[in-house]
CSV table of C-alpha atoms and ligand atoms in Angstrom, one decimal:
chain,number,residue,atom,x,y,z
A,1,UNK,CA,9.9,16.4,0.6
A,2,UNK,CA,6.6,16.3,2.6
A,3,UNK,CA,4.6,13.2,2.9
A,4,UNK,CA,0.8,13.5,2.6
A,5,UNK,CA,0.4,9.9,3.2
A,6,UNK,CA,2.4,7.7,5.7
A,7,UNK,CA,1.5,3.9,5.6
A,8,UNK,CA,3.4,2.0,8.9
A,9,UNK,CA,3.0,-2.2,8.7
A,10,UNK,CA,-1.2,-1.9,7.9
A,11,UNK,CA,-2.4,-5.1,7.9
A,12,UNK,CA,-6.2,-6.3,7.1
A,13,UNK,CA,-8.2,-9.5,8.2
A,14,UNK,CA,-11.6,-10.5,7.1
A,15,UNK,CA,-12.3,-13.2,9.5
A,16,UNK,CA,-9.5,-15.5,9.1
A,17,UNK,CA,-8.4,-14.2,5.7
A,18,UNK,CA,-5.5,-11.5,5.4
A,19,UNK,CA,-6.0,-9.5,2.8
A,20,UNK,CA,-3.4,-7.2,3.4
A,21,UNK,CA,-0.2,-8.4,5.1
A,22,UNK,CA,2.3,-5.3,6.4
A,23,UNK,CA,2.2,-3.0,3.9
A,24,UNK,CA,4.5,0.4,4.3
A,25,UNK,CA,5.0,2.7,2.1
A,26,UNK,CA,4.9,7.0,2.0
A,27,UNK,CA,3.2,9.4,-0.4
A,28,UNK,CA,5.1,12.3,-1.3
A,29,UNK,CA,3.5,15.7,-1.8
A,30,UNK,CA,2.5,16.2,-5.4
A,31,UNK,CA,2.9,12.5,-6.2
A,32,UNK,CA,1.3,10.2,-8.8
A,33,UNK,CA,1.7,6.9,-6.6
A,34,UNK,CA,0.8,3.7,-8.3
A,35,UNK,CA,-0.5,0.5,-6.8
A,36,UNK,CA,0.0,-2.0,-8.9
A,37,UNK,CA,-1.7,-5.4,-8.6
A,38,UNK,CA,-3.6,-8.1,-10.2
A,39,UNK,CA,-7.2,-8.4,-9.0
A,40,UNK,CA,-7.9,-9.5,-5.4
A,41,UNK,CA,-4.4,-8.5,-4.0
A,42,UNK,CA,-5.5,-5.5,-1.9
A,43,UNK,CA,-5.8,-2.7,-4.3
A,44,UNK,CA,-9.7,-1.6,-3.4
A,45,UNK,CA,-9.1,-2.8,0.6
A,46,UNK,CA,-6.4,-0.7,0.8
A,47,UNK,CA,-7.9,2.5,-0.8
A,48,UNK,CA,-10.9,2.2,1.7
A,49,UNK,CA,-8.7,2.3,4.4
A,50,UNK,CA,-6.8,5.0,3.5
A,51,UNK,CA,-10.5,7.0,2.8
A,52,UNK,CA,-11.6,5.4,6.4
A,53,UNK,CA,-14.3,3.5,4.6
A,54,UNK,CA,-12.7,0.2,6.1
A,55,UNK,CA,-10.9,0.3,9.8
A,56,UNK,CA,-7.5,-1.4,9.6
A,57,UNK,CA,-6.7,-4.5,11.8
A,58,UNK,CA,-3.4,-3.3,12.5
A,59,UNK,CA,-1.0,-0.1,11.4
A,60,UNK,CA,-0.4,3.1,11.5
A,61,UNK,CA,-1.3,5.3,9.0
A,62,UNK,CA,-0.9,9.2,8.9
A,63,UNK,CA,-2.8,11.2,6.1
A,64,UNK,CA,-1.7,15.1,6.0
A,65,UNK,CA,0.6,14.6,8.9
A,66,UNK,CA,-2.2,13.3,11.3
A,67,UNK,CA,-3.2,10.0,12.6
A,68,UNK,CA,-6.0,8.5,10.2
A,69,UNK,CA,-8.4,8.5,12.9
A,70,UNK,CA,-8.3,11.9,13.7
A,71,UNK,CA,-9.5,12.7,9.7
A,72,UNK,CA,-13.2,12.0,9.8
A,73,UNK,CA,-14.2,15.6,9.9
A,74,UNK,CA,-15.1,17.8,7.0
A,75,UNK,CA,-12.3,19.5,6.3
A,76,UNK,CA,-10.3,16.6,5.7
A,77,UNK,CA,-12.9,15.0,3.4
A,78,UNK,CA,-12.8,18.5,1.9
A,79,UNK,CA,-9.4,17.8,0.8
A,80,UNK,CA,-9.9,15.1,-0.7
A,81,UNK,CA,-11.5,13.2,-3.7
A,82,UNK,CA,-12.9,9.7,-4.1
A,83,UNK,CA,-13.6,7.6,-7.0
A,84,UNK,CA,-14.3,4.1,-5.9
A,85,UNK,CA,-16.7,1.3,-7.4
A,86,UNK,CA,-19.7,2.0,-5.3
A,87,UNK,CA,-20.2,5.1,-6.5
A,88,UNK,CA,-23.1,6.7,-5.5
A,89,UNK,CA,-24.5,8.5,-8.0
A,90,UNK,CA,-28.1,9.6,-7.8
A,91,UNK,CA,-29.7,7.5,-10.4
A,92,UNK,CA,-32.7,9.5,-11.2
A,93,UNK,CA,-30.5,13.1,-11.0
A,94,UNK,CA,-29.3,14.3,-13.9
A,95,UNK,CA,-25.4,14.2,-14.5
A,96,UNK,CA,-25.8,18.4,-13.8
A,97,UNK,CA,-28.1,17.9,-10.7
A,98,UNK,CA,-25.7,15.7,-9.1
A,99,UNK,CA,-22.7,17.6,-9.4
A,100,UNK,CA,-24.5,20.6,-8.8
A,101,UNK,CA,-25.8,18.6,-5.3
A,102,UNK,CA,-22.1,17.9,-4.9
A,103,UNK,CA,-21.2,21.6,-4.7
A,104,UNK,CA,-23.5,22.6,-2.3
A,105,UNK,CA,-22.1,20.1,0.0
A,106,UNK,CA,-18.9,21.3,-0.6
A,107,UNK,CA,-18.8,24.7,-1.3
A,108,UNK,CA,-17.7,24.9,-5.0
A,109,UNK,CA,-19.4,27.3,-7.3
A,110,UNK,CA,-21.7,25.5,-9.9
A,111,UNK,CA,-19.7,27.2,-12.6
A,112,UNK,CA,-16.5,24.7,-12.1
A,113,UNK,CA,-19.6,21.9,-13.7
A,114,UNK,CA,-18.9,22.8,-17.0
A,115,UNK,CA,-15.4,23.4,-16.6
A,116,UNK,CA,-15.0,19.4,-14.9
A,117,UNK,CA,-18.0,18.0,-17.4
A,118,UNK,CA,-15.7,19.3,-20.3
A,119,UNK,CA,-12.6,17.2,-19.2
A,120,UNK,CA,-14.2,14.0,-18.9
A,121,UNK,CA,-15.8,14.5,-22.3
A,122,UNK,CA,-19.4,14.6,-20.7
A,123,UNK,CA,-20.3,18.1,-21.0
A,124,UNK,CA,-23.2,17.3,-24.0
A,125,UNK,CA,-24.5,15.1,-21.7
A,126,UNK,CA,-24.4,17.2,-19.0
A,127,UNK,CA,-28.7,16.9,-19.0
A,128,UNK,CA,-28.9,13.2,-19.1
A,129,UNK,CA,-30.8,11.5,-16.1
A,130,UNK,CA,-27.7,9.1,-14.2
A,131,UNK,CA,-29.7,5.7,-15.0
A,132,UNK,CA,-29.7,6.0,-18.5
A,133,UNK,CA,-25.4,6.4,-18.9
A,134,UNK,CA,-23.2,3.5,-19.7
A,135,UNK,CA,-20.8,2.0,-17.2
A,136,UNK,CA,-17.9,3.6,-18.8
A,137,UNK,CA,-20.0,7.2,-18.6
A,138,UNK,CA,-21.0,6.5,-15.0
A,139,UNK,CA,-17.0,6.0,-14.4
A,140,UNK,CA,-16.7,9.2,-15.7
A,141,UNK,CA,-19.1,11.6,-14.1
A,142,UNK,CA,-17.9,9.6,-11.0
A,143,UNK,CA,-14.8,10.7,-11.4
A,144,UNK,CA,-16.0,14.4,-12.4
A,145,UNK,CA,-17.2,14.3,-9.0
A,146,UNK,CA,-14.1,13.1,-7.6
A,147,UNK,CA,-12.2,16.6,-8.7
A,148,UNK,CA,-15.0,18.9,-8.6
A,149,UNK,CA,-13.3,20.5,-5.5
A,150,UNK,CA,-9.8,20.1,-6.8
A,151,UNK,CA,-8.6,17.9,-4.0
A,152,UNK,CA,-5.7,18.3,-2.4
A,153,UNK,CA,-5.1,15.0,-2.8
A,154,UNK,CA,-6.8,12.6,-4.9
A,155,UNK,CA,-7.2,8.5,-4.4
A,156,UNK,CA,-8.8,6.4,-7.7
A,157,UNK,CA,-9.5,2.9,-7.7
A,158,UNK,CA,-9.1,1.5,-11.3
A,159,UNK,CA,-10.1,5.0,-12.7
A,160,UNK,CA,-10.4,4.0,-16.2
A,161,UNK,CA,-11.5,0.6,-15.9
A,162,UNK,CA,-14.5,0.5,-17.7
A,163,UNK,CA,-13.2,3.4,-20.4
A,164,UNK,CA,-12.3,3.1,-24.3
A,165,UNK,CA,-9.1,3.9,-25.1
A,166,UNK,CA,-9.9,7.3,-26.5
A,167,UNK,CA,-11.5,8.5,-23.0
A,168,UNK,CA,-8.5,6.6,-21.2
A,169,UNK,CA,-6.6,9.1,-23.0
A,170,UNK,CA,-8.3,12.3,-22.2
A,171,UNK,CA,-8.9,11.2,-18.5
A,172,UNK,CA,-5.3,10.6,-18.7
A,173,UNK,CA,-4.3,14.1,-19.7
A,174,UNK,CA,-7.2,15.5,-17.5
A,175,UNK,CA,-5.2,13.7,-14.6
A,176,UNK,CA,-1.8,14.8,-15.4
A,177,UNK,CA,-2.7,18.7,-15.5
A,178,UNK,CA,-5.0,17.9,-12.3
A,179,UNK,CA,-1.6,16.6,-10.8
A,180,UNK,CA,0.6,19.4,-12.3
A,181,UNK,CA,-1.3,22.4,-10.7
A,182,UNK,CA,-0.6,20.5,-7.1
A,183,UNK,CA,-2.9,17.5,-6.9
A,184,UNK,CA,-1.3,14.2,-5.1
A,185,UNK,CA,-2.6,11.1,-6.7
A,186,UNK,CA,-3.2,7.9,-5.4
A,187,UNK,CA,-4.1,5.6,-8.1
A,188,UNK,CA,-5.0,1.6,-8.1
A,189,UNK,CA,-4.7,-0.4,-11.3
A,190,UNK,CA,-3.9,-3.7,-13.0
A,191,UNK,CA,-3.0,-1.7,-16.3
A,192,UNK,CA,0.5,-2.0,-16.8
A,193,UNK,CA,0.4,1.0,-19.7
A,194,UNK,CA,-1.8,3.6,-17.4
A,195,UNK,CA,0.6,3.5,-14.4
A,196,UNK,CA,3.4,3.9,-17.3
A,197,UNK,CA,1.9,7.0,-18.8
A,198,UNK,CA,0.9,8.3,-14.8
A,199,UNK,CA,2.9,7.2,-11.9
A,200,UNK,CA,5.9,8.9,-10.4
A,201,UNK,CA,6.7,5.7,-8.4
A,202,UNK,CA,4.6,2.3,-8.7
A,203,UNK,CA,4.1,-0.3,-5.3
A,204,UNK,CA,3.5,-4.0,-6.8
A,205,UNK,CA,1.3,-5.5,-4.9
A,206,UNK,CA,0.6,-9.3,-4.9
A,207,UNK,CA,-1.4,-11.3,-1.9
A,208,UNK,CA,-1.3,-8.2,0.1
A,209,UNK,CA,2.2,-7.7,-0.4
A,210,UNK,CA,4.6,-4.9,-1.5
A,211,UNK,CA,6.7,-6.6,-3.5
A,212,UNK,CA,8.8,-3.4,-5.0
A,213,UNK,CA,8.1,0.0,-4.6
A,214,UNK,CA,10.2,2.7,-6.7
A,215,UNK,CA,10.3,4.4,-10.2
A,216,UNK,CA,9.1,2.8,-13.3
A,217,UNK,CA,12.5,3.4,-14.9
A,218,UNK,CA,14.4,2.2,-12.0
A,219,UNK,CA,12.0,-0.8,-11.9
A,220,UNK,CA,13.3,-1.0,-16.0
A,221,UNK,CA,16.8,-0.4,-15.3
A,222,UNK,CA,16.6,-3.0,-12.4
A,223,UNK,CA,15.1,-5.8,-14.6
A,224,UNK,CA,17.0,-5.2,-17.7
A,225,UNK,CA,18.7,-8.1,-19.3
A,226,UNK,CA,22.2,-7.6,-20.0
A,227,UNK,CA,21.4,-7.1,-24.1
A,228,UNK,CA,21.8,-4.9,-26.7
A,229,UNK,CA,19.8,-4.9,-30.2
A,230,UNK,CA,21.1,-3.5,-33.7
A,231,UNK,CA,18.6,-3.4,-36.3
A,232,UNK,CA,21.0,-3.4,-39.5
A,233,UNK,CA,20.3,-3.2,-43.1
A,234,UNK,CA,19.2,-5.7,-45.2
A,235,UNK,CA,16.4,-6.5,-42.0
A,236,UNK,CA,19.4,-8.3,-40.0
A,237,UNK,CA,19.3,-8.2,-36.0
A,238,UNK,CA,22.0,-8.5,-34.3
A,239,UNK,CA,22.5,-8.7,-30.2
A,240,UNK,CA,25.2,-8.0,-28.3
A,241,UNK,CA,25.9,-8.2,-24.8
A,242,UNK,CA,26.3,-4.8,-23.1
A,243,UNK,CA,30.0,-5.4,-22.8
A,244,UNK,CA,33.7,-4.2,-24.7
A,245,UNK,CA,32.9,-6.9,-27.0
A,246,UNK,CA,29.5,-5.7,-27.6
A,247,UNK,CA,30.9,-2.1,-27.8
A,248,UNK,CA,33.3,-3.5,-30.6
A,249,UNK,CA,30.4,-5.0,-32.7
A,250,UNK,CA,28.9,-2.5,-32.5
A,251,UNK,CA,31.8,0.3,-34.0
A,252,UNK,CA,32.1,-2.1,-36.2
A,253,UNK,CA,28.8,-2.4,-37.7
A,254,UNK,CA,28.3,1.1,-37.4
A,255,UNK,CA,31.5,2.2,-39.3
A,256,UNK,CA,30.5,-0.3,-42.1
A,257,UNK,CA,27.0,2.4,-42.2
A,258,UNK,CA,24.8,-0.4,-41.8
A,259,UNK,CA,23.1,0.2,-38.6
A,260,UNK,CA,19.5,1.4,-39.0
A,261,UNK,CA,18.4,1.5,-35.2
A,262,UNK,CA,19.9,0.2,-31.1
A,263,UNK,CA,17.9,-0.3,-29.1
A,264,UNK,CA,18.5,-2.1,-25.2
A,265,UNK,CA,16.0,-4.3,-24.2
A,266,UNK,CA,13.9,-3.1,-21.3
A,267,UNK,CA,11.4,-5.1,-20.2
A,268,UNK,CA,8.1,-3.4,-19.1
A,269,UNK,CA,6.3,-3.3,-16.0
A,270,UNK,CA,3.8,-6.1,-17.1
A,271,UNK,CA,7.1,-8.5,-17.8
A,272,UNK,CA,8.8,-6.9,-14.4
A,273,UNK,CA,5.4,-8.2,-12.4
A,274,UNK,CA,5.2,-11.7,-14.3
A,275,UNK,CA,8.9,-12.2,-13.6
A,276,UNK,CA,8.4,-11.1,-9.8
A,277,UNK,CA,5.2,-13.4,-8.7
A,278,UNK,CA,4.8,-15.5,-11.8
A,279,UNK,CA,1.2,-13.9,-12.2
A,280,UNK,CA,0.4,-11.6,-14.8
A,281,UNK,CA,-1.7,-8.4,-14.0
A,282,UNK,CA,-5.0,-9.1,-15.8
B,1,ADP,P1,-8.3,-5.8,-5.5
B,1,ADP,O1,-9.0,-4.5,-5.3
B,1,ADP,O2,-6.8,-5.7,-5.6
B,1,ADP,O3,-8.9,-6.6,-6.6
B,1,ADP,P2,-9.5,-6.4,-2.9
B,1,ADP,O4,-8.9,-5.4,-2.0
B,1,ADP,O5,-10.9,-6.1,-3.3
B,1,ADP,O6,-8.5,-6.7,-4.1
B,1,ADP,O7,-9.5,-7.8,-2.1
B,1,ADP,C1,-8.4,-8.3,-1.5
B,1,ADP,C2,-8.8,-9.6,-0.9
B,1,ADP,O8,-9.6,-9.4,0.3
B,1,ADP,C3,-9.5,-10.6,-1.8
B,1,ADP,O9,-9.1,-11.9,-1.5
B,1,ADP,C4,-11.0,-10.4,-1.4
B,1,ADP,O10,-11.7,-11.5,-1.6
B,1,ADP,C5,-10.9,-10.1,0.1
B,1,ADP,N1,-11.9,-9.2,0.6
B,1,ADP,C6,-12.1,-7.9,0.2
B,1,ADP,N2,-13.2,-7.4,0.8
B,1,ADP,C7,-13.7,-8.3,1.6
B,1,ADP,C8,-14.8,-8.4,2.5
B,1,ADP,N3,-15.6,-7.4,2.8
B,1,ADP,N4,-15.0,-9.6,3.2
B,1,ADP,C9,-14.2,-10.6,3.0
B,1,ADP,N5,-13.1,-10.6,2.1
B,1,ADP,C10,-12.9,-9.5,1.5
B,2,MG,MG1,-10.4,-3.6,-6.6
């Protein structure tokens, strides 16, 4: 399959820090790619490359099959869509006039406002001035902006941050039909659950490292004790080792019609990254 974004041994220095090491990794067309990571290892820094906010020390980096420094012109930022933590808003616009400035400057018809307003959940406040929304509102209409064009490829830094769990959700859903109808996601986040629910494949980042990159079910499978759980009747738990033996207990138990639930003990991505660096994502 196509790569929309190829990332060859970046590396990023601030003065004498390195805040990314050699990172490599691909982005397949169509993708929901997570970066996972605990804050301060890279996330933002390497997003701001990748949108050439930030020039990389060293690297190569391809975006749409051409060298990043080839991709300031319009038609690439045409293609794609931003949300980042500086994200400016006009402050004394309306959430409307803002969007609405946004479409002139990129050629959308105003009537995809409404359509984008309605799946962030904004669309009632569509007439409120910017500097009187909350943070979490702010994250929103930023991100409205973000896929106001639908991108052809889409990079979020901690999209839902700053959200309640009931607007997590619906940017959630707004996200996965955004990325169903063609839309390649990047996505930064320290929440375990979001890349879950999102990503295709997940990078875990620590100290500017990659330390695995691949599915989160593989990432599961890979980090999976050995174990088996019964739930029987009578609110006993058994746990057998995923083995002949085990199989045998478990006949047994089940031929004796006492097993209510088996489950096999997965561990999740949080436990996976803990496990990993020793450092847990929040
Ligand atoms: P994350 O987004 O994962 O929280 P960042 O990419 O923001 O992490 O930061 C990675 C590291 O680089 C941190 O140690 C941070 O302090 C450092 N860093 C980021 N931006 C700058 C900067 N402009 N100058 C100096 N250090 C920076
Ligand atoms: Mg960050």
């Amino acid at each position: 399959m196509e790569n929309v974004i190829e990332v060859k041994q970046l590396v990023k220095s601030f003065g004498n820090k390195t805040a990314i090491k050699n990172v490599s990794f691909n982005i397949k067309k169509g993708e929901t790619f997570g970066f996972l990571g605990p804050s301060g290892s890279g996330k933002t820094t390497t997003i701001k490359i990748l949108t050439s906010q930030l020039k990389a020390t060293a690297g190569e980096i391809n975006v749409f099959g051409k060298s990043l420094n080839h991709l300031k012109d319009p038609s690439y930022m045409k293609k794609i869509g931003i949300l980042t933590d500086n994200s400016g808003l006009y402050d004394r616009l309306t959430i409307y006039d803002n969007l609405s400035f946004f479409c002139r400057l990129y050629d959308v018809n105003e009537k995809k406002i409404d359509e984008v307003l309605e799946s962030v959940n904004l669309l009632k406040e569509r007439n409120t001035v910017v500097q009187k929304l909350s943070k979490g509102m702010k994250q929103r209409v930023t991100l409205a902006r973000a896929i106001l064009h639908t991108p052809e490829l889409l990079f979020l830094d901690e999209p839902t941050s700053a959200l309640d769990p009931v607007n997590t959700k619906q940017i959630h859903e707004g996200l996965k039909k955004l990325n169903e109808r063609g839309t390649t996601i990047f996505l930064t986040t320290h929440d375990m659950q979001e890349a879950e629910e999102l990503c295709d494949r997940v990078a875990f980042l620590n100290q500017g490292e990659i330390q695995q990159l691949d599915t989160p079910q593989n990432l599961r499978l890979k980090y999976s004790d050995s174990t088996i759980t019964l739930l029987l009747k009578g609110n006993r738990t058994v746990i057998v080792q995923k083995d002949e033996a085990g199989a045998e207990t478990i006949y047994q138990h089940m031929k004796n019609n006492e097993v209510i639930s088996i489950h096999s003990n997965e561990p999740t991505l949080g436990d996976i990254f803990v496990q990993l660096t020793g450092r847990a994502l929040t």
